[in-house]
PDB file of C-alpha atoms and ligand atoms in Angstrom:
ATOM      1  CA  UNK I   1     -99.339  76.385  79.287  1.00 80.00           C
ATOM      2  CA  UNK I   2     -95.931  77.132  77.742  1.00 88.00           C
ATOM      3  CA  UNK I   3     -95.248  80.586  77.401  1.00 95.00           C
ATOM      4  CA  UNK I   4     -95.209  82.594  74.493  1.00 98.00           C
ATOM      5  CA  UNK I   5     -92.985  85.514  73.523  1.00 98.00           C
ATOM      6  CA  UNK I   6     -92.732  87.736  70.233  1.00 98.00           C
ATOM      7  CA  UNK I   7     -89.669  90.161  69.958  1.00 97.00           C
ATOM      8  CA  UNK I   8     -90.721  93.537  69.575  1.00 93.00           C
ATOM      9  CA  UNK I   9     -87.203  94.843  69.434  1.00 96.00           C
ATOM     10  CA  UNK I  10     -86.919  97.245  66.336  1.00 97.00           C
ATOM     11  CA  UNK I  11     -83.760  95.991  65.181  1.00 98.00           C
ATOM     12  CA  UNK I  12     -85.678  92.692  64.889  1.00 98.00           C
ATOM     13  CA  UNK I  13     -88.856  93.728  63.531  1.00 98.00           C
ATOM     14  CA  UNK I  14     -87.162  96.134  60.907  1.00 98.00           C
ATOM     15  CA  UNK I  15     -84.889  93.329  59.240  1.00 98.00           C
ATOM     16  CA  UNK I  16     -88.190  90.664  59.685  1.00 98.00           C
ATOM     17  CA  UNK I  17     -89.594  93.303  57.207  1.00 98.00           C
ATOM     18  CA  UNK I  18     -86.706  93.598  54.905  1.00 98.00           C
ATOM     19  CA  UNK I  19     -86.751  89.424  54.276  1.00 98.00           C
ATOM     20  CA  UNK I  20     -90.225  89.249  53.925  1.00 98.00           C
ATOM     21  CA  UNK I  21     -90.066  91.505  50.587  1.00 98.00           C
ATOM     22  CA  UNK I  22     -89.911  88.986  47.885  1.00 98.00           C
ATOM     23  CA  UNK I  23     -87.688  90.935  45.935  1.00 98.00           C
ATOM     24  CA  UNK I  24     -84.987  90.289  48.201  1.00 98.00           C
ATOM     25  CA  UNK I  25     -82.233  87.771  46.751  1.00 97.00           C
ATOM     26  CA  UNK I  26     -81.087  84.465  48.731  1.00 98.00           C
ATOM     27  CA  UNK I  27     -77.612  86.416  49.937  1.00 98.00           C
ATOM     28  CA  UNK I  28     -79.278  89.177  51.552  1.00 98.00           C
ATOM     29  CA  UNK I  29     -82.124  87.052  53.308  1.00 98.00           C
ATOM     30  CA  UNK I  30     -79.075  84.312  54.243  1.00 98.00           C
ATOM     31  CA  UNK I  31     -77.388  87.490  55.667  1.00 98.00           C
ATOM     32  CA  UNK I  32     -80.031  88.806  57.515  1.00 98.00           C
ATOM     33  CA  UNK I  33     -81.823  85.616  58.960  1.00 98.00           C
ATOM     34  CA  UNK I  34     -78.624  85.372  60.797  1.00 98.00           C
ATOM     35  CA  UNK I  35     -78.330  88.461  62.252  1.00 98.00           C
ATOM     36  CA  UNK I  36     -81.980  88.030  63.502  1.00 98.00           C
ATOM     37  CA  UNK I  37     -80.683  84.864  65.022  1.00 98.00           C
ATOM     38  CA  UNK I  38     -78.032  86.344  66.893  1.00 98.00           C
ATOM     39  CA  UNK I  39     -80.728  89.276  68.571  1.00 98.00           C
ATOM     40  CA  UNK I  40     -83.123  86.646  68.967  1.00 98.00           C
ATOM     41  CA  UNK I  41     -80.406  84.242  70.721  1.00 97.00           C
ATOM     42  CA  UNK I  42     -79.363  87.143  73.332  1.00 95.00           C
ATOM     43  CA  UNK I  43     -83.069  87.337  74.696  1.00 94.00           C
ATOM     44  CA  UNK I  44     -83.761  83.855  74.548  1.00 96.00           C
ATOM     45  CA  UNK I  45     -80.595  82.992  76.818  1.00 94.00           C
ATOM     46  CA  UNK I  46     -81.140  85.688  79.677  1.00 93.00           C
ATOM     47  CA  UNK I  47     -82.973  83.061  82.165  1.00 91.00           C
ATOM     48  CA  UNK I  48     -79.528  81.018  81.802  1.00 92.00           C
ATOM     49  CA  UNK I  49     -78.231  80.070  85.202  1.00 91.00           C
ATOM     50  CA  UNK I  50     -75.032  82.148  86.416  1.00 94.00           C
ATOM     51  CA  UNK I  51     -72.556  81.484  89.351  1.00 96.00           C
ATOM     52  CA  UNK I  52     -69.578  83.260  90.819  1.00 97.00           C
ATOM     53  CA  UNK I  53     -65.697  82.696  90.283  1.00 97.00           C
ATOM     54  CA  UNK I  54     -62.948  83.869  91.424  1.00 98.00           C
ATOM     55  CA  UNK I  55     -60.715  86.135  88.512  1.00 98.00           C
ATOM     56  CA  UNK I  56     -57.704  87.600  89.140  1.00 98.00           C
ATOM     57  CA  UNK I  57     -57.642  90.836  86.945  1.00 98.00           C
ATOM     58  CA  UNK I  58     -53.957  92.656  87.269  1.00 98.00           C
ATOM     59  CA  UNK I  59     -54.943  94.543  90.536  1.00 98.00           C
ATOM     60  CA  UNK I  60     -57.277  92.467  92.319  1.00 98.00           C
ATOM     61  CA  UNK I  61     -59.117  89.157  93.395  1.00 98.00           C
ATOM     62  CA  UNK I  62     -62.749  89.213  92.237  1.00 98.00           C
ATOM     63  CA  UNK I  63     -65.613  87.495  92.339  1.00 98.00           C
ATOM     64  CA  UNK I  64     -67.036  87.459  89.380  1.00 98.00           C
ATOM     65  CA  UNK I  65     -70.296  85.961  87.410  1.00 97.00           C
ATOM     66  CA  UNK I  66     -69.814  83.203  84.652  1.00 94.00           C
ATOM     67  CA  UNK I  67     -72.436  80.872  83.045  1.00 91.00           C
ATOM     68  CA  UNK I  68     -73.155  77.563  85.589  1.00 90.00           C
ATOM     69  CA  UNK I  69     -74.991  74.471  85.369  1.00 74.00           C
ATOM     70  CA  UNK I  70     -77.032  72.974  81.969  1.00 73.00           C
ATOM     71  CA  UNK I  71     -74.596  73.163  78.571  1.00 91.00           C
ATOM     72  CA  UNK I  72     -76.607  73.845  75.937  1.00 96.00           C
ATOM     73  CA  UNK I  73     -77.595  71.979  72.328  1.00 98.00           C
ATOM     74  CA  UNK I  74     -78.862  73.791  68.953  1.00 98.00           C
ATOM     75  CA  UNK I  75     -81.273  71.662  67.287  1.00 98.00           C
ATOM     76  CA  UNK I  76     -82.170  73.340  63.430  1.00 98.00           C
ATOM     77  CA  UNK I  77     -85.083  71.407  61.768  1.00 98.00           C
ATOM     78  CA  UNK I  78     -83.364  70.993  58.069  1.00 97.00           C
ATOM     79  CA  UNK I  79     -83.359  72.405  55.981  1.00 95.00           C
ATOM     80  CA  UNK I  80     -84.637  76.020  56.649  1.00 98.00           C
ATOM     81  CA  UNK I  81     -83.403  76.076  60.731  1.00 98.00           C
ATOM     82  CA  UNK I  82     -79.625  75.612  59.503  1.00 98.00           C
ATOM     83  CA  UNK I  83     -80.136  79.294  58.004  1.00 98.00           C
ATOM     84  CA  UNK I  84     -80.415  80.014  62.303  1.00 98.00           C
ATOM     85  CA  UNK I  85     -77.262  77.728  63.965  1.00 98.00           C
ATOM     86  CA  UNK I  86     -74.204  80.140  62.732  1.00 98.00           C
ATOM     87  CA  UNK I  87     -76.130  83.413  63.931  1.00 98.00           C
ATOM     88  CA  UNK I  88     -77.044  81.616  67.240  1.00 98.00           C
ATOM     89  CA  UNK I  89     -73.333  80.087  67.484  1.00 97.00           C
ATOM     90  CA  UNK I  90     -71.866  83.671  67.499  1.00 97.00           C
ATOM     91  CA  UNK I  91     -72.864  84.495  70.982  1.00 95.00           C
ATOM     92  CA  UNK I  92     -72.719  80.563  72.416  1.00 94.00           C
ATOM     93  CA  UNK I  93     -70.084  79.136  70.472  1.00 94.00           C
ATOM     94  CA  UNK I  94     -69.273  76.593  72.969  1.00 92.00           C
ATOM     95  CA  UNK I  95     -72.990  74.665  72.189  1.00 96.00           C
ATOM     96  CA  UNK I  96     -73.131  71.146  70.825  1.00 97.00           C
ATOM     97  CA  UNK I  97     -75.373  71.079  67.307  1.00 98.00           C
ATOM     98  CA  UNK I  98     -77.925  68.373  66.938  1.00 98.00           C
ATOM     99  CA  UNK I  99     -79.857  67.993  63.437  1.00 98.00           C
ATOM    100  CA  UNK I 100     -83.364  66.750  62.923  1.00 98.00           C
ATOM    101  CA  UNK I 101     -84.592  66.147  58.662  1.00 97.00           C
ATOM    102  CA  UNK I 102     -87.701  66.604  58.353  1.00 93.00           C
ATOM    103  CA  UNK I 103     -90.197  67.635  55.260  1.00 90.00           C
ATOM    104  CA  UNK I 104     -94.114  68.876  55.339  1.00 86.00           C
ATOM    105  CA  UNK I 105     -95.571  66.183  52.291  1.00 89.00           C
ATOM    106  CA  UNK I 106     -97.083  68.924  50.279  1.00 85.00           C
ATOM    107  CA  UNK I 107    -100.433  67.191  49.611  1.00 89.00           C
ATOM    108  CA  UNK I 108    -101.078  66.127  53.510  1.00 91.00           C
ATOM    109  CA  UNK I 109     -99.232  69.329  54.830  1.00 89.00           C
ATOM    110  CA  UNK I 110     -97.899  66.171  57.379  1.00 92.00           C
ATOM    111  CA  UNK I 111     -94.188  66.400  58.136  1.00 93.00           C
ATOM    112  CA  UNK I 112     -92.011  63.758  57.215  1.00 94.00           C
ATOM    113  CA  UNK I 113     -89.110  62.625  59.173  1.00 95.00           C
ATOM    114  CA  UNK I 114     -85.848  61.493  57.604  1.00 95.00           C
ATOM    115  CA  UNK I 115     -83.141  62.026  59.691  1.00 97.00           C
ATOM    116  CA  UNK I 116     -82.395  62.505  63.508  1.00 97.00           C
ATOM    117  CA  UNK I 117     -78.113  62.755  64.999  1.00 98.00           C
ATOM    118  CA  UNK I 118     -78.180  64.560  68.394  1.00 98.00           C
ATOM    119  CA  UNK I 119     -75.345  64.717  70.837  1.00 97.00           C
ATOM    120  CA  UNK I 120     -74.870  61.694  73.146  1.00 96.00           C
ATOM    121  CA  UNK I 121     -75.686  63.760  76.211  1.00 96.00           C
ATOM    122  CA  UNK I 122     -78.955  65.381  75.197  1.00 97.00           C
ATOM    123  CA  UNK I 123     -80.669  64.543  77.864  1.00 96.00           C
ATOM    124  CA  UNK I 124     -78.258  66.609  79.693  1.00 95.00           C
ATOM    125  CA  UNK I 125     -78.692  70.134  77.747  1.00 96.00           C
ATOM    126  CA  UNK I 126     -80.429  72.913  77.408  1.00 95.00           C
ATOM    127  CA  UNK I 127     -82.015  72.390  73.746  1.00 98.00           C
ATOM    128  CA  UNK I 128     -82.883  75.456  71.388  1.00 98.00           C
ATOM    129  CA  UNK I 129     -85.056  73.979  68.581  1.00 98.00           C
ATOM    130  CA  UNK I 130     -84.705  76.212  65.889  1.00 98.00           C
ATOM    131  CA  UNK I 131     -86.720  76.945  62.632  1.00 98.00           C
ATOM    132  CA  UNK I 132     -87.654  80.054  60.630  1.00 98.00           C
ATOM    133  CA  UNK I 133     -91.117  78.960  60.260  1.00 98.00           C
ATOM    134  CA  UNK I 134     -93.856  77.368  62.330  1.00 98.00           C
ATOM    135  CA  UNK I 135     -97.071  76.981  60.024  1.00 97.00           C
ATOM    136  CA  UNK I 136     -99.469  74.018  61.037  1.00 96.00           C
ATOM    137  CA  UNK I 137     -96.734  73.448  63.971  1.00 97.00           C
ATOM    138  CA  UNK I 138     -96.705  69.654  62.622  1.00 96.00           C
ATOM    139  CA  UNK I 139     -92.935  69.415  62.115  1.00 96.00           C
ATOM    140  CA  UNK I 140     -91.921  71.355  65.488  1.00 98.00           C
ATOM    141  CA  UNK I 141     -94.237  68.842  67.498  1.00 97.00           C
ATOM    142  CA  UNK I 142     -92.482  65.885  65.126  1.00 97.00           C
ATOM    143  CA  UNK I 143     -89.457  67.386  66.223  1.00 98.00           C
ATOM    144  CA  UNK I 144     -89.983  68.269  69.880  1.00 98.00           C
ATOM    145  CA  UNK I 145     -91.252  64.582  70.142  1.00 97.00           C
ATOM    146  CA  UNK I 146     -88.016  63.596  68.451  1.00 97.00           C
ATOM    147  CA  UNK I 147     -85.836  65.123  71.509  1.00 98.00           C
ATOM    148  CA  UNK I 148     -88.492  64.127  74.124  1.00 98.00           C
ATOM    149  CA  UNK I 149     -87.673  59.831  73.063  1.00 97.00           C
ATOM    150  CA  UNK I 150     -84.103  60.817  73.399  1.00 97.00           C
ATOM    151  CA  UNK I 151     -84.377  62.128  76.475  1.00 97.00           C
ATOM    152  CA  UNK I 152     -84.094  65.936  76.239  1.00 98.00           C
ATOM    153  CA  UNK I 153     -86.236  67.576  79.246  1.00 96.00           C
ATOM    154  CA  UNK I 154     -85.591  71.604  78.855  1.00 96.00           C
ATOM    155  CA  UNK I 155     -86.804  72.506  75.187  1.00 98.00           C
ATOM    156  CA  UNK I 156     -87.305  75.942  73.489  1.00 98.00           C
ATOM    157  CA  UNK I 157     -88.422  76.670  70.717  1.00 98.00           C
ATOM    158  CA  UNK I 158     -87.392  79.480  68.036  1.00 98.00           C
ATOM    159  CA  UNK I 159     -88.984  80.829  64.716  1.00 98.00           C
ATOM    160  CA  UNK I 160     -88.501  83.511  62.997  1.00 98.00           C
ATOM    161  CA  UNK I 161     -92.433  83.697  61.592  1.00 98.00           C
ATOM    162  CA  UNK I 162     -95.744  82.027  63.500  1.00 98.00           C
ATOM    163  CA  UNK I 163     -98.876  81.719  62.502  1.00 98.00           C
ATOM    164  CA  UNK I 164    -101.807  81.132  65.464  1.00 98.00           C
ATOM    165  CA  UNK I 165    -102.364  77.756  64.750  1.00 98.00           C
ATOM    166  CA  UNK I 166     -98.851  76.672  64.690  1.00 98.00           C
ATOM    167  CA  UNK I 167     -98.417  78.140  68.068  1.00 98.00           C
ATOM    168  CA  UNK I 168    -101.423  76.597  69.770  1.00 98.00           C
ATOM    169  CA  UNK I 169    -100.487  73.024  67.911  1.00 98.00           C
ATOM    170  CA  UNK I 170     -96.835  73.266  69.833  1.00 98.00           C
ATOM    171  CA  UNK I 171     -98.605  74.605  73.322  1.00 98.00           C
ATOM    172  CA  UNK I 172    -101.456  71.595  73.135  1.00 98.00           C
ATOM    173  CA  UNK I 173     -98.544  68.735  72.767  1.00 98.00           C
ATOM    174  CA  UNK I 174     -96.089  70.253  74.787  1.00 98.00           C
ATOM    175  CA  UNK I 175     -97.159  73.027  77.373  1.00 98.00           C
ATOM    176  CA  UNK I 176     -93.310  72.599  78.782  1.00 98.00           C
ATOM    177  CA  UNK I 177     -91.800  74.258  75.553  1.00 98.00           C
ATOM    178  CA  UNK I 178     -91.462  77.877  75.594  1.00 98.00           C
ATOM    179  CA  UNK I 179     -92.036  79.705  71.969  1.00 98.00           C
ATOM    180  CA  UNK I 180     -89.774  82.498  70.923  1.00 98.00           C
ATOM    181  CA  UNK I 181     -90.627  84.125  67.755  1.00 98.00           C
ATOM    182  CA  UNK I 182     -89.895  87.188  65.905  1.00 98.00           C
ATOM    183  CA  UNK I 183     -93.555  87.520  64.092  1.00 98.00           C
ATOM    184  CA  UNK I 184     -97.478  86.326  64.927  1.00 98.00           C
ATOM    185  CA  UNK I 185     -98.569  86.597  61.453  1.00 98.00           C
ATOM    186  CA  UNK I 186    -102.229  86.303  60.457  1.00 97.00           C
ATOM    187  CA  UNK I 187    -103.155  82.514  59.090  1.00 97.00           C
ATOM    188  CA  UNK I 188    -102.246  80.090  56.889  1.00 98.00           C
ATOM    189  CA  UNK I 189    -103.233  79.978  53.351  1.00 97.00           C
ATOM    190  CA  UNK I 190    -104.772  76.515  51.405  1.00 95.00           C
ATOM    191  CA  UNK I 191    -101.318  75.182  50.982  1.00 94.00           C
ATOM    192  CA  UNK I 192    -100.284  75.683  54.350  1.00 95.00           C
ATOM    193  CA  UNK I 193     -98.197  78.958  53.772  1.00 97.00           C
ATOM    194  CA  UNK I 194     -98.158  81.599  56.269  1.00 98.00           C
ATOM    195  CA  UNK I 195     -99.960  84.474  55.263  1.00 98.00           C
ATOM    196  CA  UNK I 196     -98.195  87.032  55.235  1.00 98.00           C
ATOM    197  CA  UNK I 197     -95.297  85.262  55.968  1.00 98.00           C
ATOM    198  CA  UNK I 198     -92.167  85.640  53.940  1.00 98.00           C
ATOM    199  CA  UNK I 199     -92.436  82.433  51.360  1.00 98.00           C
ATOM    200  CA  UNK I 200     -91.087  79.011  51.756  1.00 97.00           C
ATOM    201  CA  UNK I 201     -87.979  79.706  53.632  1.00 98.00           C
ATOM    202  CA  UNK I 202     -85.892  76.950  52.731  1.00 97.00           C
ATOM    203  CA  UNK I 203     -85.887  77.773  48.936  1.00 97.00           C
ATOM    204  CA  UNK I 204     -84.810  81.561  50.176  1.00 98.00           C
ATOM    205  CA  UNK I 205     -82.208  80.408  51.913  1.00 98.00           C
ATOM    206  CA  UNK I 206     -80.601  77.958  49.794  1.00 97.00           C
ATOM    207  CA  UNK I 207     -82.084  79.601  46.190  1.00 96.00           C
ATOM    208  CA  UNK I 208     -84.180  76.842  45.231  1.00 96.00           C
ATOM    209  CA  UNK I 209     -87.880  75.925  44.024  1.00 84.00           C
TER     210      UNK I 209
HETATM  211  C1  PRP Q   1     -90.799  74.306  56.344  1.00 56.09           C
HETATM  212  C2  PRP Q   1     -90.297  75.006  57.583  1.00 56.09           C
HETATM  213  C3  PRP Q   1     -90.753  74.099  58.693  1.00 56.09           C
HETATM  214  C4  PRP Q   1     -92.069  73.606  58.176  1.00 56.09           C
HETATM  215  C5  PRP Q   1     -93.166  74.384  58.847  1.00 56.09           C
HETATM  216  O1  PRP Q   1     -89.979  73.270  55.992  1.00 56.09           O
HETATM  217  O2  PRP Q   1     -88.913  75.225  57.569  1.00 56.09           O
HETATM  218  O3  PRP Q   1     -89.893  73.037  58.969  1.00 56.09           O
HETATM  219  O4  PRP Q   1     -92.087  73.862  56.758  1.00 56.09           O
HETATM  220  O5  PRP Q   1     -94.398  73.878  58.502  1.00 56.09           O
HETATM  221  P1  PRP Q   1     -95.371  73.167  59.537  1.00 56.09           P
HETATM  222  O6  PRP Q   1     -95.369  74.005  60.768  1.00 56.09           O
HETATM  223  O7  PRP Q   1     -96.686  73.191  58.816  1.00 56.09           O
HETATM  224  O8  PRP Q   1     -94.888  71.778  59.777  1.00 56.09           O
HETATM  225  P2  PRP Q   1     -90.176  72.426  54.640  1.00 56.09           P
HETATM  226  O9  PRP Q   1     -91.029  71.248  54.901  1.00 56.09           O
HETATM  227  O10 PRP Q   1     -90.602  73.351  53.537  1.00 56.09           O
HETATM  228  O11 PRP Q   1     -88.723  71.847  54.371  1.00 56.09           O
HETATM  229  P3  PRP Q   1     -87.353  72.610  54.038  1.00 56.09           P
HETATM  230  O12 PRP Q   1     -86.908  73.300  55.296  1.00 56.09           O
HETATM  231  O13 PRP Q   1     -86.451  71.483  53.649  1.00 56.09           O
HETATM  232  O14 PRP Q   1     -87.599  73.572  52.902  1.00 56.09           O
HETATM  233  N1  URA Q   2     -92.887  76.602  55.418  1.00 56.09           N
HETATM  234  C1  URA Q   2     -92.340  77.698  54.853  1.00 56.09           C
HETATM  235  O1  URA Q   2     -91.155  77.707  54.483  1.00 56.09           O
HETATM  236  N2  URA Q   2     -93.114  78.793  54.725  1.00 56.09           N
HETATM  237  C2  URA Q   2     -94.396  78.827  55.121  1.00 56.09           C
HETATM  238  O2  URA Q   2     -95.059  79.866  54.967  1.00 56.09           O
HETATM  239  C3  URA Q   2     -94.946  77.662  55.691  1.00 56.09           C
HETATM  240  C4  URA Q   2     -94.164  76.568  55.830  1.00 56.09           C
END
């Protein structure tokens, strides 16, 4: 079973709180979704593989650490994960973006897929899938089975707001992917929201309805 992990950090949890106030206009929750990014990227990278080089500083030879082995892709499931790649970029700027369309058909609650451009060498990265919120969990499995045809092997996974269900849909279909997110909220409501949640994230982000 994949492993599960919700950030406690307080810098986290006290700007999850601010964006969940509905009161709180599309700059502000643009602005802080990325900073929660970037925290949330800096944890979610730590098991990255590190070797040793040699650096010459001005008064020595050194061995030093530097990151080795797997590059690494950012996936965003559009529209609401693109509100994640820039605050995830900031800290591994060198990373390749992939993009994956998708959209949950508001009767069915089934995702919808409409669009999929990955690098050429996925199936040699490191993939973060990223998106702010995983309800039913239908689109991250859509999406995670997206990468898997295309050959990615080492998938993560990273929302900003879970609900139970959403997290045991991703762990049934693919017990490889780790979850990362920044809230376990309560349940989903009878159109699929996450309650408490923080709305429908992609019309926060981008200020539509
Ligand atoms: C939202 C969200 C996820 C999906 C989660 O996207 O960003 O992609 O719903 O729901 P699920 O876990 O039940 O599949 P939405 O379909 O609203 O599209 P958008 O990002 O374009 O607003
Ligand atoms: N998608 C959202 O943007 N918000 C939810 O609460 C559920 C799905």
């Amino acid at each position: 079973m994949s492993k599960l992990t919700v950030f406690d950090h307080p810098l986290i949890q006290h700007k999850l709180t601010i964006i969940r106030d509905k009161n709180v206009g599309t700059k502000e929750f643009r602005e802080i979704v990325d900073e929660i990014a970037s925290l949330m990227a800096y944890e979610v990278t730590r098991d990255l593989p590190v070797e040793d080089i040699e650096v010459q500083t001005p008064v020595a030879t050194t061995m030093q650490k530097t990151l080795a082995g797997k590059k690494l892709a950012i996936v965003p499931i559009l529209r609401a994960g693109l509100g994640m790649v820039d605050g995830i970029m900031k800290l591994i700027p060198a990373a390749r973006i992939g993009h994956i369309g998708m959209y949950r058909d508001e009767e069915s609650l089934e995702p919808v897929e409409y669009f999929v451009k990955l690098p050429e060498d996925i199936d040699q990265r490191e993939v973060l899938v990223v998106d702010p919120m995983l309800a039913t969990g239908g689109s991250a499995v859509m999406a995670i089975d997206a990468l898997k045809k295309r050959g990615a092997t080492k998938i993560k996974l990273i929302t900003l707001v879970s609900a139970p269900i959403g997290v045991e849909t991703v762990q049934k279909a693919h017990p490889d992917v780790d979850i990362y997110t920044a809230g376990l909220d309560d349940e989903l409501n009878e159109h699929g929201y996450i309650i408490p949640g923080l709305g429908d994230a992609g019309d926060r982000l981008f200020g539509t309805h």
